[in-house]
C-alpha cells in the first residue's frame, strides 16, 4: 500500500505506465468510433418501417441521445442520479417503472415497445433484470439495444462508478458486459455486439443476428481477461457493416 501511495504521488510516472497509456489510447479510440448508439437505434427503428414506440432506460441528459431518436412515441425512465434536471417521462428506477407498469399504474398495461435501449445502472445484476423485464414488453420483432457491452479494459469494467483515478479515468462501462454474456448463452434469443461506442449490444427474439453460445460456460467466473481474449465468441462482436447486412436482408426494402 505504501508503494502504491508513492506511485500515485509521482503523477508523471503513473501517466507513463503502459497500463495507463493503453487504457487512455483505448478510450480515445472508442470515442472516435462510428456509428454511435444513436445512429444504430435510429437505423433499427427506420428498418421497422411503421409507427414505432421507443423506451430508454437511463437517459441522463436527453441531448446526448434521447432527443435525437426518431420514433413516433418515446418514453424515458431515470431516477435522476446523474443529471439533476432529469426531464424524463418517468422519474423512477427501472425496477419501479416495471413494477408500476405490471400493476397498470402507468402507460397502457398491454404496451409493447419496438426498441428498448438499456443504459441505466451499469451493474450486471440490474442489467440482467432490465433485460428480463424489457423482453416482456418487447414486440416479437423488436430489438433490445444495450450500451457499454464491450469495455476496452478491466479498468473501464470496474464496479465502482465514482472512482476516477484508475487508467480508465472518468470512463465507465461497469459490469454490463457480464449480463450481456449471460444472455449470449440463452438460446431463446439472438444476440450480437456492434464494435462501436463502447460496445452496442443487440438482442432480438426473431432475427438471426447471432447464435447463442452452446454448452457449459467457458468463463463461469466472468473473468475480464477471458472475455478480452475472445470477444468474438463471448460478445459476438462484429462490425456495423456486417450487422447492417444481416438486418437489411431480414428487413429488405426499408
Ligand atoms: C450512462 S447514463 C445514460 C446515458 C444516455 N442513455 C445516453 O445515451 O446518453 C445512465 C443513467 O442511468 C440512470 N440510472 C441510474 N440508476 C438507474 C436505475 N436503477 N434505473 C434507471 N436508470 C438509472 C442515471 O441516473 C443516469 O442518468
CSV table of C-alpha atoms and ligand atoms in Angstrom, one decimal:
chain,number,residue,atom,x,y,z
A,1,UNK,CA,0.0,0.0,0.0
A,2,UNK,CA,2.9,2.4,0.8
A,3,UNK,CA,4.4,1.8,-2.6
A,4,UNK,CA,1.1,2.4,-4.3
A,5,UNK,CA,0.7,5.7,-2.5
A,6,UNK,CA,4.2,6.8,-3.6
A,7,UNK,CA,3.5,5.9,-7.2
A,8,UNK,CA,0.3,8.0,-7.3
A,9,UNK,CA,2.1,10.9,-5.8
A,10,UNK,CA,4.5,10.8,-8.8
A,11,UNK,CA,1.9,11.7,-11.4
A,12,UNK,CA,4.3,11.5,-14.4
A,13,UNK,CA,5.4,8.1,-13.6
A,14,UNK,CA,1.8,6.9,-13.5
A,15,UNK,CA,1.0,8.5,-16.8
A,16,UNK,CA,3.9,6.8,-18.4
A,17,UNK,CA,2.8,3.4,-17.1
A,18,UNK,CA,2.0,1.1,-20.0
A,19,UNK,CA,-1.4,0.2,-18.5
A,20,UNK,CA,-2.4,3.8,-18.2
A,21,UNK,CA,-1.2,4.6,-21.7
A,22,UNK,CA,-3.0,1.6,-23.1
A,23,UNK,CA,-6.3,2.4,-21.4
A,24,UNK,CA,-6.1,6.1,-22.4
A,25,UNK,CA,-5.4,5.1,-26.0
A,26,UNK,CA,-8.4,2.7,-26.0
A,27,UNK,CA,-10.7,5.3,-24.5
A,28,UNK,CA,-9.7,7.7,-27.3
A,29,UNK,CA,-10.2,5.0,-29.9
A,30,UNK,CA,-13.7,4.2,-28.6
A,31,UNK,CA,-14.8,7.9,-28.6
A,32,UNK,CA,-13.8,8.1,-32.2
A,33,UNK,CA,-15.7,5.1,-33.4
A,34,UNK,CA,-18.8,5.4,-35.6
A,35,UNK,CA,-21.7,4.9,-35.9
A,36,UNK,CA,-22.9,6.0,-32.5
A,37,UNK,CA,-25.5,4.2,-30.3
A,38,UNK,CA,-28.0,6.9,-31.5
A,39,UNK,CA,-27.3,6.1,-35.2
A,40,UNK,CA,-27.8,2.4,-34.5
A,41,UNK,CA,-31.1,2.8,-32.7
A,42,UNK,CA,-32.4,5.1,-35.4
A,43,UNK,CA,-31.3,2.6,-38.1
A,44,UNK,CA,-33.3,-0.2,-36.4
A,45,UNK,CA,-36.4,2.0,-35.9
A,46,UNK,CA,-36.3,3.0,-39.5
A,47,UNK,CA,-36.0,-0.6,-40.7
A,48,UNK,CA,-39.2,-1.5,-38.9
A,49,UNK,CA,-41.0,0.9,-41.4
A,50,UNK,CA,-44.1,1.6,-39.2
A,51,UNK,CA,-45.2,3.8,-36.3
A,52,UNK,CA,-42.7,3.0,-33.6
A,53,UNK,CA,-42.6,3.2,-29.8
A,54,UNK,CA,-39.2,3.6,-28.0
A,55,UNK,CA,-38.2,3.2,-24.4
A,56,UNK,CA,-34.9,4.4,-22.9
A,57,UNK,CA,-33.8,3.2,-19.5
A,58,UNK,CA,-31.3,5.6,-18.2
A,59,UNK,CA,-31.5,8.9,-20.1
A,60,UNK,CA,-29.2,11.4,-18.2
A,61,UNK,CA,-29.1,14.5,-20.5
A,62,UNK,CA,-31.6,13.8,-23.3
A,63,UNK,CA,-29.5,15.9,-25.7
A,64,UNK,CA,-26.9,13.1,-25.6
A,65,UNK,CA,-29.2,10.5,-27.2
A,66,UNK,CA,-33.0,10.5,-26.3
A,67,UNK,CA,-33.8,13.8,-28.0
A,68,UNK,CA,-32.2,12.6,-31.3
A,69,UNK,CA,-34.2,9.3,-31.5
A,70,UNK,CA,-36.7,9.2,-34.4
A,71,UNK,CA,-39.7,7.3,-33.1
A,72,UNK,CA,-43.4,8.2,-33.0
A,73,UNK,CA,-43.7,7.7,-29.3
A,74,UNK,CA,-40.8,8.0,-26.9
A,75,UNK,CA,-40.5,7.3,-23.2
A,76,UNK,CA,-37.6,7.7,-20.8
A,77,UNK,CA,-37.0,6.3,-17.3
A,78,UNK,CA,-34.4,7.7,-15.0
A,79,UNK,CA,-34.3,8.3,-11.2
A,80,UNK,CA,-32.1,11.3,-11.8
A,81,UNK,CA,-28.8,10.1,-10.2
A,82,UNK,CA,-26.5,11.8,-12.7
A,83,UNK,CA,-28.5,14.7,-14.3
A,84,UNK,CA,-30.5,16.6,-11.7
A,85,UNK,CA,-32.9,18.3,-14.2
A,86,UNK,CA,-34.0,14.8,-15.2
A,87,UNK,CA,-36.6,15.8,-17.8
A,88,UNK,CA,-37.9,12.2,-18.4
A,89,UNK,CA,-41.4,10.7,-18.7
A,90,UNK,CA,-40.8,8.6,-15.5
A,91,UNK,CA,-38.6,9.7,-12.7
A,92,UNK,CA,-38.2,6.2,-11.4
A,93,UNK,CA,-35.6,3.4,-11.2
A,94,UNK,CA,-36.2,0.8,-13.9
A,95,UNK,CA,-37.3,-1.7,-11.3
A,96,UNK,CA,-40.0,0.7,-10.0
A,97,UNK,CA,-41.0,1.5,-13.6
A,98,UNK,CA,-41.7,-2.1,-14.4
A,99,UNK,CA,-43.5,-2.7,-11.1
A,100,UNK,CA,-45.8,0.1,-11.9
A,101,UNK,CA,-46.2,-1.0,-15.5
A,102,UNK,CA,-47.1,-4.5,-14.3
A,103,UNK,CA,-49.7,-3.1,-12.0
A,104,UNK,CA,-51.3,-1.0,-14.7
A,105,UNK,CA,-50.4,2.2,-12.9
A,106,UNK,CA,-48.6,3.8,-15.8
A,107,UNK,CA,-49.0,3.7,-19.6
A,108,UNK,CA,-51.1,1.0,-21.1
A,109,UNK,CA,-50.6,-2.4,-19.5
A,110,UNK,CA,-50.6,-4.0,-22.9
A,111,UNK,CA,-47.9,-1.7,-24.3
A,112,UNK,CA,-45.2,-3.3,-26.3
A,113,UNK,CA,-42.1,-1.4,-27.5
A,114,UNK,CA,-40.3,-1.6,-30.9
A,115,UNK,CA,-36.9,-0.7,-29.5
A,116,UNK,CA,-35.8,-0.5,-25.9
A,117,UNK,CA,-32.4,1.0,-25.1
A,118,UNK,CA,-30.9,-0.3,-21.8
A,119,UNK,CA,-28.5,2.2,-20.4
A,120,UNK,CA,-29.4,2.7,-16.7
A,121,UNK,CA,-27.5,1.3,-13.8
A,122,UNK,CA,-24.5,-0.5,-15.3
A,123,UNK,CA,-24.2,-3.3,-12.8
A,124,UNK,CA,-24.7,-6.9,-14.0
A,125,UNK,CA,-27.5,-7.9,-11.7
A,126,UNK,CA,-29.5,-4.8,-12.5
A,127,UNK,CA,-28.9,-5.1,-16.3
A,128,UNK,CA,-29.9,-8.7,-16.2
A,129,UNK,CA,-33.2,-7.7,-14.6
A,130,UNK,CA,-33.6,-4.9,-17.1
A,131,UNK,CA,-33.2,-7.4,-19.9
A,132,UNK,CA,-35.7,-9.8,-18.4
A,133,UNK,CA,-38.3,-7.0,-17.9
A,134,UNK,CA,-37.7,-5.5,-21.3
A,135,UNK,CA,-38.2,-8.8,-23.1
A,136,UNK,CA,-41.7,-9.0,-21.5
A,137,UNK,CA,-42.6,-5.6,-23.1
A,138,UNK,CA,-40.8,-6.0,-26.4
A,139,UNK,CA,-42.7,-6.8,-29.7
A,140,UNK,CA,-41.7,-10.1,-31.2
A,141,UNK,CA,-39.9,-8.4,-34.0
A,142,UNK,CA,-38.5,-5.6,-31.8
A,143,UNK,CA,-34.9,-5.0,-30.6
A,144,UNK,CA,-33.2,-4.5,-27.2
A,145,UNK,CA,-30.2,-2.3,-27.6
A,146,UNK,CA,-27.6,-2.1,-24.8
A,147,UNK,CA,-24.8,0.4,-24.2
A,148,UNK,CA,-21.3,-0.4,-22.8
A,149,UNK,CA,-21.2,-4.1,-23.6
A,150,UNK,CA,-17.5,-4.2,-24.7
A,151,UNK,CA,-15.4,-2.5,-22.1
A,152,UNK,CA,-11.9,-1.9,-23.5
A,153,UNK,CA,-10.0,-2.7,-20.3
A,154,UNK,CA,-10.7,-4.1,-16.9
A,155,UNK,CA,-10.5,-0.5,-15.5
A,156,UNK,CA,-13.4,0.5,-17.7
A,157,UNK,CA,-15.2,-2.5,-16.4
A,158,UNK,CA,-14.8,-1.6,-12.7
A,159,UNK,CA,-17.8,-1.9,-10.4
A,160,UNK,CA,-17.2,1.5,-8.7
A,161,UNK,CA,-18.5,4.3,-11.0
A,162,UNK,CA,-17.2,7.0,-8.7
A,163,UNK,CA,-13.6,6.1,-8.7
A,164,UNK,CA,-11.8,8.2,-11.3
A,165,UNK,CA,-8.1,7.5,-10.6
A,166,UNK,CA,-7.8,4.3,-12.5
A,167,UNK,CA,-6.3,4.1,-16.0
A,168,UNK,CA,-9.8,4.5,-17.4
A,169,UNK,CA,-10.2,7.9,-15.8
A,170,UNK,CA,-13.8,9.2,-16.0
A,171,UNK,CA,-14.9,6.5,-18.4
A,172,UNK,CA,-17.0,3.7,-17.0
A,173,UNK,CA,-18.7,0.8,-18.6
A,174,UNK,CA,-19.4,-1.1,-15.4
A,175,UNK,CA,-20.3,-4.7,-15.5
A,176,UNK,CA,-23.0,-4.6,-18.1
A,177,UNK,CA,-20.9,-7.0,-20.2
A,178,UNK,CA,-21.5,-9.8,-17.7
A,179,UNK,CA,-25.3,-9.6,-18.1
A,180,UNK,CA,-24.9,-9.5,-21.9
A,181,UNK,CA,-22.6,-12.5,-21.9
A,182,UNK,CA,-25.1,-14.3,-19.6
A,183,UNK,CA,-27.8,-13.7,-22.3
A,184,UNK,CA,-25.4,-14.8,-25.0
A,185,UNK,CA,-25.8,-18.3,-23.5
A,186,UNK,CA,-29.6,-18.1,-23.7
A,187,UNK,CA,-31.0,-19.9,-26.8
A,188,UNK,CA,-34.4,-18.2,-26.7
A,189,UNK,CA,-32.8,-15.0,-28.1
A,190,UNK,CA,-30.3,-14.0,-30.8
A,191,UNK,CA,-27.6,-11.5,-29.9
A,192,UNK,CA,-24.5,-9.7,-31.1
A,193,UNK,CA,-22.4,-6.7,-30.1
A,194,UNK,CA,-21.5,-4.0,-32.6
A,195,UNK,CA,-17.9,-2.8,-32.2
A,196,UNK,CA,-18.5,0.8,-31.7
A,197,UNK,CA,-19.4,3.4,-28.9
A,198,UNK,CA,-18.1,1.1,-26.1
A,199,UNK,CA,-20.0,-2.0,-27.5
A,200,UNK,CA,-23.6,-1.7,-28.6
A,201,UNK,CA,-25.3,-4.9,-27.7
A,202,UNK,CA,-28.4,-6.0,-29.6
A,203,UNK,CA,-30.8,-8.7,-28.5
A,204,UNK,CA,-33.6,-9.9,-30.8
A,205,UNK,CA,-36.3,-12.5,-30.3
A,206,UNK,CA,-36.8,-13.3,-34.0
A,207,UNK,CA,-33.9,-12.1,-36.2
A,208,UNK,CA,-30.9,-14.4,-36.6
A,209,UNK,CA,-28.3,-11.8,-35.6
A,210,UNK,CA,-26.2,-14.3,-33.8
A,211,UNK,CA,-26.4,-17.8,-32.4
A,212,UNK,CA,-26.2,-18.2,-28.7
A,213,UNK,CA,-23.2,-19.9,-27.1
A,214,UNK,CA,-23.9,-23.6,-26.6
A,215,UNK,CA,-22.7,-25.9,-23.9
A,216,UNK,CA,-21.4,-25.0,-20.5
A,217,UNK,CA,-19.9,-21.6,-19.9
A,218,UNK,CA,-16.1,-21.4,-20.6
A,219,UNK,CA,-16.0,-18.3,-18.4
A,220,UNK,CA,-18.1,-19.3,-15.4
A,221,UNK,CA,-16.5,-16.7,-13.1
A,222,UNK,CA,-16.8,-13.8,-15.6
A,223,UNK,CA,-13.1,-13.1,-15.7
A,224,UNK,CA,-12.3,-10.0,-17.8
A,225,UNK,CA,-9.1,-11.5,-19.3
A,226,UNK,CA,-11.1,-14.4,-20.6
A,227,UNK,CA,-13.6,-12.1,-22.3
A,228,UNK,CA,-10.7,-10.0,-23.7
A,229,UNK,CA,-9.1,-12.9,-25.4
A,230,UNK,CA,-12.2,-13.9,-27.3
A,231,UNK,CA,-14.7,-11.1,-27.7
A,232,UNK,CA,-15.9,-12.7,-31.0
A,233,UNK,CA,-17.3,-15.7,-29.1
A,234,UNK,CA,-18.4,-14.1,-25.8
A,235,UNK,CA,-20.0,-11.0,-27.3
A,236,UNK,CA,-20.4,-12.0,-31.0
A,237,UNK,CA,-18.5,-8.8,-31.7
A,238,UNK,CA,-19.0,-7.6,-35.2
A,239,UNK,CA,-18.6,-4.5,-37.4
A,240,UNK,CA,-21.6,-2.4,-38.1
A,241,UNK,CA,-21.4,-3.2,-41.8
A,242,UNK,CA,-21.8,-6.9,-41.0
A,243,UNK,CA,-24.7,-6.2,-38.7
A,244,UNK,CA,-26.4,-4.0,-41.3
A,245,UNK,CA,-26.0,-6.7,-44.0
A,246,UNK,CA,-27.9,-9.2,-41.7
A,247,UNK,CA,-30.7,-6.7,-40.9
A,248,UNK,CA,-31.0,-5.4,-44.5
A,249,UNK,CA,-31.5,-9.0,-45.6
A,250,UNK,CA,-34.1,-9.7,-42.8
A,251,UNK,CA,-35.9,-6.5,-43.4
A,252,UNK,CA,-35.5,-5.6,-47.0
A,253,UNK,CA,-36.9,-2.6,-48.7
A,254,UNK,CA,-36.9,-0.2,-45.8
B,1,LIG,C1,-25.0,6.4,-18.8
B,1,LIG,S1,-26.3,7.4,-18.3
B,1,LIG,C2,-27.4,7.3,-19.6
B,1,LIG,C3,-26.9,7.9,-20.9
B,1,LIG,C4,-27.9,8.0,-22.1
B,1,LIG,N1,-28.7,6.8,-22.2
B,1,LIG,C5,-27.2,8.3,-23.3
B,1,LIG,O1,-27.2,7.5,-24.3
B,1,LIG,O2,-26.5,9.4,-23.4
B,1,LIG,C6,-27.0,6.4,-17.1
B,1,LIG,C7,-28.3,6.9,-16.5
B,1,LIG,O3,-28.9,5.9,-15.8
B,1,LIG,C8,-29.5,6.4,-14.6
B,1,LIG,N2,-29.8,5.4,-13.6
B,1,LIG,C9,-29.1,5.1,-12.5
B,1,LIG,N3,-29.7,4.1,-11.9
B,1,LIG,C10,-30.8,3.7,-12.6
B,1,LIG,C11,-31.8,2.8,-12.4
B,1,LIG,N4,-31.8,1.9,-11.3
B,1,LIG,N5,-32.8,2.7,-13.3
B,1,LIG,C12,-32.8,3.6,-14.4
B,1,LIG,N6,-31.9,4.5,-14.6
B,1,LIG,C13,-30.9,4.6,-13.7
B,1,LIG,C14,-28.6,7.5,-14.2
B,1,LIG,O4,-29.3,8.5,-13.4
B,1,LIG,C15,-28.1,8.1,-15.5
B,1,LIG,O5,-28.8,9.2,-15.9
